[in-house]
GROMACS .gro file of C-alpha atoms in nm:
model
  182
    1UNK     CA    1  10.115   5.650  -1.610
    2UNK     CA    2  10.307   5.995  -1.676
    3UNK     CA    3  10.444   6.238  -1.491
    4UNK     CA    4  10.293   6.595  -1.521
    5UNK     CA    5  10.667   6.693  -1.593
    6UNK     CA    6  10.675   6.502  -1.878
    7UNK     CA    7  10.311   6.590  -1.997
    8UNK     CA    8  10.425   6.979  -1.946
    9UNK     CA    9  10.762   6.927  -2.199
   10UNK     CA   10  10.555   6.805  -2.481
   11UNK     CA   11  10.382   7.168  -2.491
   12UNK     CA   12  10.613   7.457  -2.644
   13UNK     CA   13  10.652   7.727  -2.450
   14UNK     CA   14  10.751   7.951  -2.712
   15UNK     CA   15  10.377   7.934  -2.884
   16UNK     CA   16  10.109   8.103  -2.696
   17UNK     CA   17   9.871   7.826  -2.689
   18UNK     CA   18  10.086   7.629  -2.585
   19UNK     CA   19  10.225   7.830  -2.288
   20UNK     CA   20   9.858   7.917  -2.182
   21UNK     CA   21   9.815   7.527  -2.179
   22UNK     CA   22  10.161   7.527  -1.940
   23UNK     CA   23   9.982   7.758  -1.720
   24UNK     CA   24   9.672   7.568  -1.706
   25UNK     CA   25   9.886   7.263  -1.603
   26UNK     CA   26  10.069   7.372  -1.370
   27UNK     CA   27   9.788   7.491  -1.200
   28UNK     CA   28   9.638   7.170  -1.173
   29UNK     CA   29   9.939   7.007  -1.068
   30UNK     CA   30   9.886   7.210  -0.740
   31UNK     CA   31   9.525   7.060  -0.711
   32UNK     CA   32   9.532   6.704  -0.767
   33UNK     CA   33   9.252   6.493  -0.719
   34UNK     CA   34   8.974   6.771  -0.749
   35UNK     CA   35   8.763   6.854  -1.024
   36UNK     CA   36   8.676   7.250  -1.111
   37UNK     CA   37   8.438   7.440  -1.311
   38UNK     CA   38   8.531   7.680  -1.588
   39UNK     CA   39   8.432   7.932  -1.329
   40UNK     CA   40   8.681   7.890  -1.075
   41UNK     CA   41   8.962   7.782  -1.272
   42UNK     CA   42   8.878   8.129  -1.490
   43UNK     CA   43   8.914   8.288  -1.142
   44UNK     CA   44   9.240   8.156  -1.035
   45UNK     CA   45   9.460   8.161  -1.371
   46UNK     CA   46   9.240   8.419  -1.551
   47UNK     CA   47   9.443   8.735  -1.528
   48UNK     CA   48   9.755   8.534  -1.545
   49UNK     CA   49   9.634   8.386  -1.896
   50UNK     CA   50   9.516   8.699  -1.992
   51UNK     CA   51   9.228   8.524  -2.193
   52UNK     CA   52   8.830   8.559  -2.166
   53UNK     CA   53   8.618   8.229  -2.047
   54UNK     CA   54   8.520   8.138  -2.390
   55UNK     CA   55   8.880   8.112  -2.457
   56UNK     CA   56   8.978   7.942  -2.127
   57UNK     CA   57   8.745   7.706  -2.178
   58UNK     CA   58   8.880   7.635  -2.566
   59UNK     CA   59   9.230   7.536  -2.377
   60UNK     CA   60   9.041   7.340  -2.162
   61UNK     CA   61   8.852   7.148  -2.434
   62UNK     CA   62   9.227   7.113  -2.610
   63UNK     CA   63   9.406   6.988  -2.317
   64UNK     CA   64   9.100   6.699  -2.286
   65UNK     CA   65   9.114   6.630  -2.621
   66UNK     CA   66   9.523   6.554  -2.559
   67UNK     CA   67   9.382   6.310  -2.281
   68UNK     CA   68   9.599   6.549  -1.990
   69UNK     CA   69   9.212   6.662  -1.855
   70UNK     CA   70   8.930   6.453  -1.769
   71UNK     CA   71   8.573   6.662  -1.773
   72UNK     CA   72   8.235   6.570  -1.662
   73UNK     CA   73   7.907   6.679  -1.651
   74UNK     CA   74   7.672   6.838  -1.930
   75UNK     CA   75   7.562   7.194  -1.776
   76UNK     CA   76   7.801   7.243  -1.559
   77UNK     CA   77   8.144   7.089  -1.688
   78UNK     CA   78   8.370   6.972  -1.436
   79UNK     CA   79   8.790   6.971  -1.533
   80UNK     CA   80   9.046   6.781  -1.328
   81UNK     CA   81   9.361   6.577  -1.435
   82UNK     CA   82   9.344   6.264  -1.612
   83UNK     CA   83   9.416   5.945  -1.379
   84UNK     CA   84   9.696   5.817  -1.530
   85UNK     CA   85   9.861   6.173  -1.484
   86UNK     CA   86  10.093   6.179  -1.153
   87UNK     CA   87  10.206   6.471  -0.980
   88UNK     CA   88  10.472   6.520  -0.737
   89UNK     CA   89  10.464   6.391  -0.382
   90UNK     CA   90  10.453   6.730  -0.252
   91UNK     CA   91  10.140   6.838  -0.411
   92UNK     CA   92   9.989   6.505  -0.293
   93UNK     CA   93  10.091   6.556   0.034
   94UNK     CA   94   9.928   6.889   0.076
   95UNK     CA   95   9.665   6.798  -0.058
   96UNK     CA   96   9.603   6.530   0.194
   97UNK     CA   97   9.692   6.771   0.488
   98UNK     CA   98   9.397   7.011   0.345
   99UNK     CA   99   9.180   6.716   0.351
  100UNK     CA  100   9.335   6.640   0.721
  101UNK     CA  101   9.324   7.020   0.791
  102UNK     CA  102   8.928   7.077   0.718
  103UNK     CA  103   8.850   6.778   0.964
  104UNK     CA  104   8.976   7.022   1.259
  105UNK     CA  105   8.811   7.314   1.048
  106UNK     CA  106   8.651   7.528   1.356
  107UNK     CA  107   8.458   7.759   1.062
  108UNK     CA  108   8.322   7.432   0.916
  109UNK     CA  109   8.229   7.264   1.240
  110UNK     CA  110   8.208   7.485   1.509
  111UNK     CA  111   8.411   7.440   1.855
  112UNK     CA  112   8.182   7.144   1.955
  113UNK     CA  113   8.243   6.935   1.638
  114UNK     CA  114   8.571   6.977   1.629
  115UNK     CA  115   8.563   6.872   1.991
  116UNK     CA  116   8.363   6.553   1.891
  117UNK     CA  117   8.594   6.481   1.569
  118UNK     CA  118   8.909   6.570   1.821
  119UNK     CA  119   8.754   6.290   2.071
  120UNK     CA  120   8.703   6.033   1.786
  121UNK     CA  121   9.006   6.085   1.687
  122UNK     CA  122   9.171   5.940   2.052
  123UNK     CA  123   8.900   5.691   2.064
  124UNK     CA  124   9.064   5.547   1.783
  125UNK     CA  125   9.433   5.554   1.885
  126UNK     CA  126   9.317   5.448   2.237
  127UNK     CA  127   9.148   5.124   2.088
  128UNK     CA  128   9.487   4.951   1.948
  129UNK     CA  129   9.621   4.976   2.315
  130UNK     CA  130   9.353   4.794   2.423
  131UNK     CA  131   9.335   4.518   2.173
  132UNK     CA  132   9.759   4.507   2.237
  133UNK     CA  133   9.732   4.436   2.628
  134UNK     CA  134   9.417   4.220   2.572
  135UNK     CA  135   9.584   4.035   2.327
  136UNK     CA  136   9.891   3.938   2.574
  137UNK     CA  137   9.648   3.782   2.793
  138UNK     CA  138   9.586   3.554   2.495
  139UNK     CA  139   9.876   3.449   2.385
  140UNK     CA  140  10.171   3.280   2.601
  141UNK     CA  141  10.405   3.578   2.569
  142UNK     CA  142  10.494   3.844   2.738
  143UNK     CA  143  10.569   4.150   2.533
  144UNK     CA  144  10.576   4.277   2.162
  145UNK     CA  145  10.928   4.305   2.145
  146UNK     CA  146  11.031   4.602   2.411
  147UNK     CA  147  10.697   4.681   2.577
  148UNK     CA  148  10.549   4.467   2.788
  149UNK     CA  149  10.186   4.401   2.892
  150UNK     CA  150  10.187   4.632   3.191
  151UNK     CA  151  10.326   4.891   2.954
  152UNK     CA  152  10.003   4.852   2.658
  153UNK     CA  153   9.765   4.895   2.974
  154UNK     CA  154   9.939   5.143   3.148
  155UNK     CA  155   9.901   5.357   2.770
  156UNK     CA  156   9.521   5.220   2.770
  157UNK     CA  157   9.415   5.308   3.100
  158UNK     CA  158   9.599   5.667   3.068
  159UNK     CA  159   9.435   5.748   2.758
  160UNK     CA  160   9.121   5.607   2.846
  161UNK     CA  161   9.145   5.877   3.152
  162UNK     CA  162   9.205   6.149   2.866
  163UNK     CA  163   8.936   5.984   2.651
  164UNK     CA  164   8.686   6.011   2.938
  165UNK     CA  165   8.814   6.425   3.021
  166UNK     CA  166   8.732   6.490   2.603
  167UNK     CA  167   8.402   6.350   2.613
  168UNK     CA  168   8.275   6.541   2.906
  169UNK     CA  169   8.449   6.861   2.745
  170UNK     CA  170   8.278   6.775   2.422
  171UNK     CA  171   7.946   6.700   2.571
  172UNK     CA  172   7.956   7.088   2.761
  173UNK     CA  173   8.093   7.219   2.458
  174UNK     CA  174   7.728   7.077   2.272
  175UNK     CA  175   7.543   7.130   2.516
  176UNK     CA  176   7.663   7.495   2.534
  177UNK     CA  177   7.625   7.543   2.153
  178UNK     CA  178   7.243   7.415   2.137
  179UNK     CA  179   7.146   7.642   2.480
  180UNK     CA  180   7.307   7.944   2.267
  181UNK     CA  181   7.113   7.828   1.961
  182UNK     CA  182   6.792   7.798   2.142
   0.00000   0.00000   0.00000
């Protein structure tokens, strides 16, 4: 495992190749996880490299060679960082909340879906509540440390209530959506 840090001070920034490989890096670091085409990553860093697509794709081919890329696929070549490359929490981080973000994406889904995936969402932190207070009727104690049973099905029942108000809103929502489809 290496840092991108690391991976970007073995390059010299003082040749060109090597600076246009810097580039190329730290654009990546900003995308971790996902693979590109020549295409788009032409789009994105081509005016700041200042280089054609033919020559793109030669730093490209050079930086997979050094084992910093991984590429796949035969027509259509795919680039993304080698696995054993890490990059900083932060770009990890937003690239979770853009994975987060698109569930909730209203151009994606539409205001029903997002509705539905909203809904799913609380069915899923209601369920825990449930299995808590259930599980107190199990067992010979009373609480989980400062909340007591009465407290896990007072949270249940309330956001059960909720749970019930988000379906119904959901279902109109869908049912709206299909009668303006139709």
């Amino acid at each position: 495992m290496k840092r991108i840090e690391t991976v970007i001070e073995e390059y010299d920034d003082t040749e060109q190749t090597d600076s246009k490989k810097i580039i190329l890096l730290g654009w990546f670091q900003q995308h971790p996880g996902k693979r590109f085409d020549l295409n788009e990553i032409h789009d994105e860093v081509g005016d700041e490299l200042g280089v054609g697509e033919r020559r793109t794709q030669e730093y490209l081919n050079e930086l997979t060679d050094d084992g910093v890329l991984q590429s796949r696929g035969d027509q259509r070549r795919g680039y993304q960082l080698a696995e054993d490359i890490v990059v900083p929490a932060k770009y990890q981080v937003r690239a979770v909340l853009e994975q987060l973000g698109s569930l909730l994406d209203t151009a994606r889904w539409g205001p029903a879906g997002v509705l539905t995936v909203a809904t799913v969402i609380w069915l899923l932190l209601t369920v825990p509540f449930w299995v808590l207070g259930a599980s107190l009727f199990v067992y010979p104690m009373d609480s989980y440390g400062s909340i007591s049973q009465s407290d896990f099905l007072t949270l249940a029942v309330a956001m059960t209530l909720w749970l019930t108000v988000f379906i119904a809103i959901s279902t109109v929502a869908y049912r709206w959506h299909i009668f303006r489809q139709s």
